[in-house]
Backbone as a chain_set.jsonl record, in Angstrom:
{"seq": "MNIKVVLEGKIKEPYFKLGIDEFKKRLTGYTSLKIVETNSISDFIKTNAKLNSFIITLEIEGKSLSSIEFAHKIKDIELDGIYNEIIFLIGGSNGLTQEVRDKSNFKFSMSKLTFLHQEAAFILIEQIYRAYKILNNETYHK", "coords": {"N": [[10.703, -49.153, -24.417], [10.874, -48.004, -21.174], [8.839, -45.979, -19.169], [8.682, -43.606, -16.616], [6.659, -41.645, -14.58], [7.195, -39.342, -12.285], [6.043, -37.854, -9.419], [5.948, -35.262, -7.031], [4.211, -35.682, -4.247], [0.78, -36.791, -3.938], [-1.667, -38.381, -6.042], [-4.699, -37.391, -5.569], [-7.344, -36.724, -6.248], [-10.246, -38.343, -7.399], [-11.127, -38.174, -10.083], [-8.818, -37.504, -11.529], [-7.307, -39.788, -11.017], [-8.884, -41.748, -12.314], [-8.735, -40.869, -14.998], [-5.947, -41.013, -15.463], [-5.518, -43.752, -15.04], [-6.994, -44.748, -17.201], [-5.527, -43.837, -19.479], [-3.077, -45.06, -18.921], [-3.816, -47.731, -19.256], [-4.441, -47.712, -21.993], [-1.906, -47.303, -23.013], [-0.559, -49.714, -22.774], [-0.023, -51.352, -24.99], [2.037, -50.066, -26.227], [4.149, -49.062, -24.584], [5.84, -49.385, -21.395], [4.496, -47.976, -18.589], [4.93, -46.32, -15.572], [3.684, -44.908, -12.61], [4.965, -42.873, -10.117], [4.618, -41.845, -6.9], [5.953, -39.599, -4.649], [7.507, -38.3, -1.659], [9.775, -36.864, -1.901], [11.436, -35.784, -4.594], [14.134, -35.389, -4.976], [15.311, -37.357, -3.286], [14.291, -39.624, -4.586], [15.578, -39.494, -7.11], [18.268, -39.745, -6.354], [18.338, -42.4, -5.492], [17.172, -43.943, -7.509], [17.6, -43.121, -10.207], [19.495, -43.96, -13.029], [22.507, -44.301, -15.037], [21.548, -44.886, -17.534], [19.127, -43.637, -17.657], [16.983, -41.297, -19.013], [16.345, -38.137, -18.108], [13.648, -36.025, -17.753], [12.606, -32.925, -16.859], [9.714, -31.176, -15.785], [9.158, -27.94, -16.379], [8.324, -24.517, -16.152], [10.02, -22.763, -17.442], [11.138, -24.349, -19.324], [11.583, -25.983, -22.564], [9.087, -25.562, -24.963], [7.011, -27.801, -26.732], [5.281, -28.976, -29.629], [2.642, -31.423, -29.982], [3.447, -33.225, -31.966], [6.203, -32.68, -32.129], [6.899, -33.44, -29.535], [6.352, -36.176, -29.67], [8.337, -36.94, -31.499], [10.568, -36.326, -29.974], [10.453, -38.269, -27.958], [10.779, -40.526, -29.598], [13.381, -40.029, -30.612], [14.889, -40.289, -28.254], [14.438, -42.989, -27.689], [15.64, -44.152, -29.955], [18.249, -43.436, -29.649], [19.767, -45.302, -28.239], [21.236, -45.326, -25.926], [19.717, -44.999, -23.668], [17.4, -46.677, -21.526], [15.168, -46.024, -20.22], [12.774, -43.427, -19.659], [12.439, -40.786, -17.491], [10.084, -38.729, -16.201], [9.829, -35.794, -14.349], [7.83, -34.242, -11.991], [7.336, -31.496, -10.1], [6.291, -30.552, -6.744], [4.271, -28.24, -4.864], [6.265, -26.385, -4.33], [7.848, -26.526, -6.52], [10.718, -27.736, -8.393], [13.885, -28.605, -7.01], [17.035, -26.916, -7.411], [19.115, -28.715, -7.545], [17.855, -31.047, -8.521], [16.935, -30.059, -10.975], [19.371, -29.636, -12.223], [20.148, -32.2, -12.877], [18.673, -32.865, -15.027], [18.141, -34.053, -18.322], [16.641, -32.908, -20.232], [14.697, -30.049, -20.27], [11.365, -29.493, -20.024], [8.512, -27.713, -21.029], [5.123, -27.733, -20.555], [3.374, -25.714, -20.718], [2.964, -22.179, -20.249], [1.424, -21.771, -18.137], [0.73, -22.603, -14.694], [0.233, -25.748, -13.26], [-1.652, -27.951, -11.09], [0.127, -30.603, -9.475], [-0.972, -33.172, -9.849], [-2.73, -32.698, -11.9], [-0.975, -31.94, -13.928], [0.344, -34.384, -14.245], [-1.722, -35.973, -15.302], [-2.24, -34.627, -17.774], [0.291, -34.888, -18.979], [0.542, -37.713, -19.224], [-1.558, -38.253, -20.967], [-0.529, -36.938, -23.198], [1.742, -38.461, -23.687], [0.541, -40.848, -24.485], [-0.744, -39.857, -26.805], [1.551, -39.232, -28.262], [2.605, -41.785, -28.866], [0.554, -42.74, -30.491], [0.82, -40.975, -32.64], [3.447, -41.641, -33.482], [3.019, -44.184, -34.403], [1.461, -43.802, -36.582], [-1.307, -43.775, -36.202], [-4.789, -43.03, -35.87], [-6.145, -40.698, -33.576], [-8.302, -39.09, -32.732], [-11.544, -39.104, -34.159]], "CA": [[11.148, -48.071, -23.56], [10.143, -47.851, -19.921], [8.598, -44.585, -18.821], [8.221, -43.337, -15.256], [6.216, -40.289, -14.277], [7.438, -39.196, -10.854], [5.528, -36.593, -8.947], [6.056, -34.995, -5.609], [2.853, -35.63, -3.722], [-0.113, -37.897, -4.293], [-2.823, -38.123, -6.895], [-5.783, -37.557, -4.602], [-8.667, -36.553, -6.835], [-10.66, -39.553, -8.113], [-11.244, -37.961, -11.523], [-7.477, -37.612, -12.093], [-6.947, -41.213, -10.948], [-9.609, -42.442, -13.385], [-8.147, -40.473, -16.278], [-4.592, -41.56, -15.553], [-5.659, -45.202, -15.218], [-7.464, -44.999, -18.568], [-4.422, -43.678, -20.431], [-2.114, -46.131, -18.625], [-4.348, -48.934, -19.892], [-4.289, -47.539, -23.438], [-0.483, -47.338, -23.356], [0.055, -51.033, -22.584], [0.462, -51.907, -26.251], [3.124, -49.245, -26.766], [5.271, -48.849, -23.666], [5.596, -49.644, -19.979], [4.383, -46.706, -17.878], [4.767, -46.449, -14.126], [3.494, -43.653, -11.88], [5.618, -42.925, -8.81], [4.3, -40.729, -6.006], [7.022, -39.548, -3.655], [7.591, -37.092, -0.831], [10.989, -36.14, -2.257], [12.008, -36.139, -5.896], [15.597, -35.459, -4.785], [15.631, -38.693, -2.777], [13.985, -40.592, -5.635], [16.632, -39.424, -8.119], [19.502, -40.28, -5.777], [18.29, -43.852, -5.319], [16.555, -44.666, -8.621], [18.067, -42.739, -11.539], [20.716, -44.649, -13.449], [23.159, -43.654, -16.175], [20.75, -45.106, -18.737], [17.835, -42.971, -17.482], [16.881, -39.968, -19.604], [15.523, -37.397, -17.155], [12.957, -34.847, -18.273], [11.929, -32.16, -15.81], [8.662, -30.286, -16.241], [9.493, -26.609, -15.874], [7.736, -23.425, -16.929], [11.083, -22.161, -18.25], [11.645, -25.346, -20.259], [11.274, -25.86, -23.989], [7.735, -25.958, -25.365], [6.962, -28.645, -27.927], [3.963, -29.392, -30.091], [2.447, -32.866, -29.773], [4.28, -33.939, -32.935], [7.599, -32.528, -31.688], [7.025, -34.262, -28.333], [6.427, -37.565, -30.147], [9.67, -37.152, -32.084], [11.541, -36.298, -28.868], [10.419, -39.621, -27.385], [11.379, -41.433, -30.589], [14.826, -39.78, -30.636], [15.463, -40.877, -27.034], [14.392, -44.438, -27.887], [16.586, -44.558, -31.002], [19.611, -43.083, -29.238], [20.445, -46.541, -27.869], [21.917, -45.181, -24.635], [18.754, -44.971, -22.572], [16.348, -47.701, -21.524], [13.981, -45.479, -19.567], [12.58, -41.986, -19.579], [11.842, -40.397, -16.222], [9.523, -37.388, -16.163], [9.76, -35.318, -12.969], [6.851, -33.182, -11.769], [7.508, -30.973, -8.748], [5.134, -30.219, -5.921], [3.905, -26.818, -4.785], [7.476, -25.567, -4.316], [8.62, -26.755, -7.734], [11.863, -28.651, -8.321], [15.104, -27.995, -6.48], [18.085, -26.695, -8.41], [19.854, -29.984, -7.633], [17.098, -31.916, -9.431], [16.944, -29.42, -12.296], [20.704, -29.826, -12.803], [20.27, -33.581, -13.343], [17.782, -33.009, -16.166], [18.659, -34.135, -19.686], [15.789, -32.047, -21.055], [13.726, -29.267, -19.506], [10.172, -29.456, -20.855], [7.396, -26.887, -20.563], [3.848, -28.059, -21.174], [2.621, -24.473, -20.843], [3.404, -21.095, -19.369], [0.536, -21.847, -16.98], [1.1, -23.499, -13.607], [-0.794, -26.752, -13.019], [-1.521, -28.839, -9.941], [0.99, -31.718, -9.873], [-1.778, -34.295, -10.331], [-3.262, -32.265, -13.193], [0.155, -32.038, -14.86], [0.572, -35.813, -14.51], [-2.78, -36.415, -16.213], [-1.993, -34.046, -19.097], [1.503, -35.504, -19.504], [0.283, -39.114, -19.613], [-2.362, -38.193, -22.192], [0.366, -36.559, -24.293], [2.591, -39.631, -23.985], [-0.32, -41.718, -25.292], [-0.896, -39.211, -28.113], [2.836, -39.371, -28.956], [2.715, -43.137, -29.428], [-0.396, -42.816, -31.597], [1.462, -40.252, -33.738], [4.599, -42.407, -33.95], [2.53, -45.397, -35.066], [0.562, -43.361, -37.651], [-2.665, -44.187, -35.852], [-5.658, -41.896, -35.568], [-6.466, -40.527, -32.155], [-9.694, -38.628, -32.705], [-12.226, -39.188, -35.462]], "C": [[10.257, -48.043, -22.326], [10.01, -46.365, -19.623], [8.096, -44.528, -17.38], [7.803, -41.878, -15.177], [6.28, -40.177, -12.757], [6.915, -37.836, -10.425], [5.659, -36.487, -7.447], [4.646, -34.782, -5.077], [2.048, -36.806, -4.241], [-1.175, -37.428, -5.281], [-4.042, -38.44, -6.037], [-7.163, -37.554, -5.252], [-9.058, -37.785, -7.654], [-10.75, -39.371, -9.625], [-9.879, -37.971, -12.199], [-7.023, -39.066, -12.093], [-7.599, -41.988, -12.084], [-9.002, -42.134, -14.753], [-6.77, -41.057, -16.487], [-4.654, -43.067, -15.774], [-6.102, -45.551, -16.637], [-6.321, -44.889, -19.577], [-3.303, -44.68, -20.177], [-2.531, -47.419, -19.323], [-4.157, -48.854, -21.408], [-2.831, -47.655, -23.889], [0.129, -48.737, -23.327], [0.566, -51.656, -23.88], [1.669, -51.191, -26.82], [4.365, -49.185, -25.884], [4.859, -49.251, -22.255], [5.603, -48.299, -19.258], [4.126, -46.964, -16.41], [4.627, -45.053, -13.532], [4.133, -43.831, -10.505], [5.249, -41.662, -8.042], [5.341, -40.748, -4.889], [6.925, -38.264, -2.832], [8.787, -36.237, -1.221], [11.537, -36.629, -3.594], [13.521, -36.246, -5.786], [16.014, -36.839, -4.3], [15.375, -39.765, -3.827], [15.118, -40.643, -6.656], [17.925, -40.051, -7.591], [19.499, -41.8, -5.733], [17.801, -44.616, -6.551], [17.068, -44.317, -10.014], [19.397, -43.419, -11.823], [21.321, -43.898, -14.636], [22.336, -43.807, -17.449], [19.321, -44.59, -18.58], [17.906, -41.597, -18.123], [15.886, -39.197, -18.754], [14.972, -36.14, -17.809], [12.247, -34.174, -17.106], [10.854, -31.29, -16.46], [8.877, -28.947, -15.562], [8.864, -25.552, -16.765], [8.774, -22.823, -17.879], [11.644, -23.129, -19.283], [11.231, -25.071, -21.69], [9.855, -26.358, -24.252], [7.822, -26.763, -26.654], [5.512, -28.854, -28.334], [3.827, -30.893, -29.814], [3.315, -33.678, -30.724], [5.748, -33.85, -32.543], [7.864, -33.377, -30.449], [7.156, -35.734, -28.717], [7.819, -37.861, -30.707], [10.773, -37.101, -31.028], [11.609, -37.676, -28.215], [11.091, -40.615, -28.33], [12.901, -41.277, -30.625], [15.516, -40.392, -29.413], [15.511, -42.4, -27.178], [15.457, -44.904, -28.868], [18.037, -44.283, -30.639], [20.415, -44.329, -28.866], [21.153, -46.491, -26.528], [20.952, -45.419, -23.489], [17.745, -46.11, -22.68], [15.119, -47.249, -20.747], [13.989, -43.967, -19.649], [11.895, -41.722, -18.239], [11.393, -38.947, -16.328], [9.37, -36.986, -14.7], [8.829, -34.114, -12.869], [6.973, -32.738, -10.31], [6.19, -30.724, -8.038], [4.901, -28.715, -5.911], [5.121, -25.888, -4.766], [8.34, -25.753, -5.56], [9.739, -27.763, -7.51], [13.075, -27.911, -7.773], [16.108, -27.8, -7.615], [18.894, -27.97, -8.62], [19.168, -30.945, -8.601], [17.132, -31.35, -10.843], [18.284, -29.617, -12.993], [20.9, -31.237, -13.352], [19.448, -33.85, -14.613], [18.552, -33.109, -17.484], [17.88, -33.201, -20.614], [14.772, -31.361, -20.149], [12.534, -28.996, -20.421], [9.094, -28.588, -20.223], [6.137, -27.311, -21.301], [3.043, -26.789, -21.437], [3.291, -23.413, -19.984], [2.537, -21.049, -18.112], [1.121, -22.78, -15.926], [-0.065, -24.441, -13.36], [-0.585, -27.407, -11.66], [-0.662, -30.026, -10.384], [0.189, -32.891, -10.417], [-2.419, -33.966, -11.684], [-2.178, -32.37, -14.265], [0.433, -33.495, -15.219], [-0.463, -36.336, -15.497], [-2.531, -35.913, -17.633], [-0.776, -34.709, -19.74], [1.239, -36.924, -20.001], [-0.593, -39.165, -20.86], [-1.476, -37.853, -23.378], [1.344, -37.685, -24.657], [1.803, -40.617, -24.848], [-0.475, -41.148, -26.703], [0.397, -39.365, -28.927], [2.974, -40.753, -29.591], [1.713, -43.356, -30.562], [0.2, -42.131, -32.833], [2.591, -41.088, -34.331], [4.197, -43.675, -34.7], [1.544, -45.084, -36.196], [-0.868, -43.831, -37.436], [-3.506, -42.949, -35.547], [-5.958, -41.886, -34.079], [-7.927, -40.124, -32.021], [-10.278, -38.784, -34.092], [-13.258, -38.102, -35.561]], "O": [[9.031, -48.058, -22.434], [10.953, -45.595, -19.805], [7.216, -45.288, -16.977], [8.512, -40.99, -15.651], [5.521, -40.829, -12.039], [7.286, -36.804, -10.985], [5.509, -37.457, -6.704], [3.98, -33.808, -5.426], [2.578, -37.701, -4.9], [-1.526, -36.25, -5.343], [-4.374, -39.603, -5.809], [-8.047, -38.305, -4.842], [-8.29, -38.227, -8.509], [-10.481, -40.308, -10.376], [-9.78, -38.409, -13.345], [-6.422, -39.528, -13.063], [-6.944, -42.796, -12.743], [-8.784, -43.036, -15.562], [-6.457, -41.545, -17.573], [-3.92, -43.602, -16.606], [-5.638, -46.537, -17.21], [-6.168, -45.757, -20.436], [-2.64, -45.109, -21.122], [-1.7, -48.114, -19.909], [-3.751, -49.834, -22.032], [-2.559, -48.061, -25.019], [1.244, -48.922, -23.815], [1.521, -52.432, -23.843], [2.265, -51.656, -27.792], [5.492, -49.25, -26.375], [3.676, -49.433, -21.966], [6.592, -47.568, -19.307], [3.228, -47.722, -16.043], [5.356, -44.133, -13.902], [3.874, -44.816, -9.813], [5.535, -40.549, -8.483], [5.579, -41.781, -4.264], [6.334, -37.274, -3.265], [8.831, -35.043, -0.923], [12.037, -37.749, -3.703], [14.129, -37.1, -6.43], [16.955, -37.43, -4.831], [16.153, -40.711, -3.95], [15.569, -41.727, -7.025], [18.593, -40.8, -8.304], [20.543, -42.426, -5.917], [17.998, -45.829, -6.628], [16.977, -45.145, -10.92], [20.296, -43.452, -10.982], [20.711, -42.971, -15.17], [22.41, -42.965, -18.343], [18.412, -45.041, -19.277], [18.801, -40.812, -17.806], [14.712, -39.562, -18.684], [15.711, -35.312, -18.341], [11.396, -34.774, -16.45], [11.055, -30.739, -17.542], [8.792, -28.829, -14.34], [8.871, -25.678, -17.989], [8.439, -22.421, -18.993], [12.54, -22.763, -20.044], [10.607, -24.052, -21.987], [9.476, -27.444, -23.813], [8.605, -26.446, -27.55], [4.621, -28.903, -27.486], [4.803, -31.549, -29.45], [3.863, -34.709, -30.334], [6.466, -34.847, -32.618], [8.935, -33.97, -30.323], [7.979, -36.455, -28.152], [8.403, -38.906, -30.42], [11.8, -37.762, -31.174], [12.696, -38.189, -27.95], [11.884, -41.45, -27.896], [13.628, -42.27, -30.663], [16.607, -40.951, -29.531], [16.511, -43.027, -26.828], [16.105, -45.927, -28.647], [18.95, -44.834, -31.253], [21.612, -44.403, -29.148], [21.625, -47.52, -26.042], [21.327, -45.977, -22.458], [17.295, -46.462, -23.771], [14.146, -47.992, -20.626], [15.035, -43.321, -19.702], [10.897, -42.36, -17.902], [12.21, -38.046, -16.521], [8.838, -37.754, -13.899], [9.006, -33.109, -13.558], [6.738, -33.528, -9.395], [5.124, -30.691, -8.652], [5.29, -28.009, -6.842], [5.011, -24.723, -5.148], [9.437, -25.202, -5.645], [9.709, -28.542, -6.558], [13.264, -26.726, -8.045], [16.021, -28.456, -8.653], [19.31, -28.27, -9.739], [19.834, -31.587, -9.413], [17.337, -32.092, -11.803], [18.334, -29.75, -14.215], [21.749, -31.439, -14.219], [19.525, -34.932, -15.194], [19.49, -32.351, -17.728], [18.39, -32.763, -21.645], [14.078, -32.01, -19.366], [12.672, -28.352, -21.461], [8.799, -28.711, -19.034], [6.084, -27.257, -22.529], [2.141, -26.782, -22.274], [4.088, -23.725, -19.099], [2.875, -20.372, -17.141], [1.925, -23.655, -16.248], [-1.212, -24.007, -13.26], [0.53, -27.417, -11.137], [-0.715, -30.418, -11.55], [0.631, -33.546, -11.362], [-2.623, -34.854, -12.512], [-2.437, -32.833, -15.376], [0.726, -33.803, -16.374], [-0.118, -37.065, -16.428], [-2.603, -36.687, -18.588], [-0.812, -35.054, -20.921], [1.675, -37.288, -21.093], [-0.395, -40.023, -21.72], [-1.65, -38.418, -24.458], [1.721, -37.829, -25.82], [2.329, -41.157, -25.822], [-0.35, -41.88, -27.685], [0.348, -39.6, -30.134], [3.414, -40.869, -30.735], [2.007, -44.093, -31.503], [0.094, -42.651, -33.944], [2.682, -41.229, -35.55], [4.952, -44.176, -35.533], [0.875, -45.981, -36.708], [-1.55, -44.234, -38.378], [-3.001, -41.952, -35.032], [-6.015, -42.927, -33.424], [-8.689, -40.748, -31.283], [-9.577, -38.612, -35.089], [-13.946, -37.994, -36.576]]}, "num_chains": 1, "name": "protein.A"}
């Protein structure tokens, strides 16, 4: 399964870049992960989303999942057989447009809190890594 994390804006802070790079490296044995920084998620979706893309928007009003439930959500998408990629969309300071939200297959809330887009990307990528550890019955922390 290919995974894309698309965020409106750039990852500027070096500590977020380092953390994201570390989890990207750890994920190489499980999945292909690509980070896409864009000025417009709407434009990205219009030109890059395909029928076989499962789109997950990060929204405060979305459904909250535990790490185990999140892992099973990824597994269910993979096993569905329809989709060959998951695209996570993280809005900028103005959030996501209604047009983008309407294209979502699943609205996901990581928290009732609001995060910086680069902070949300870091947390999300760590949770994707944790999900693959869970799905492979591997320990994460000792």
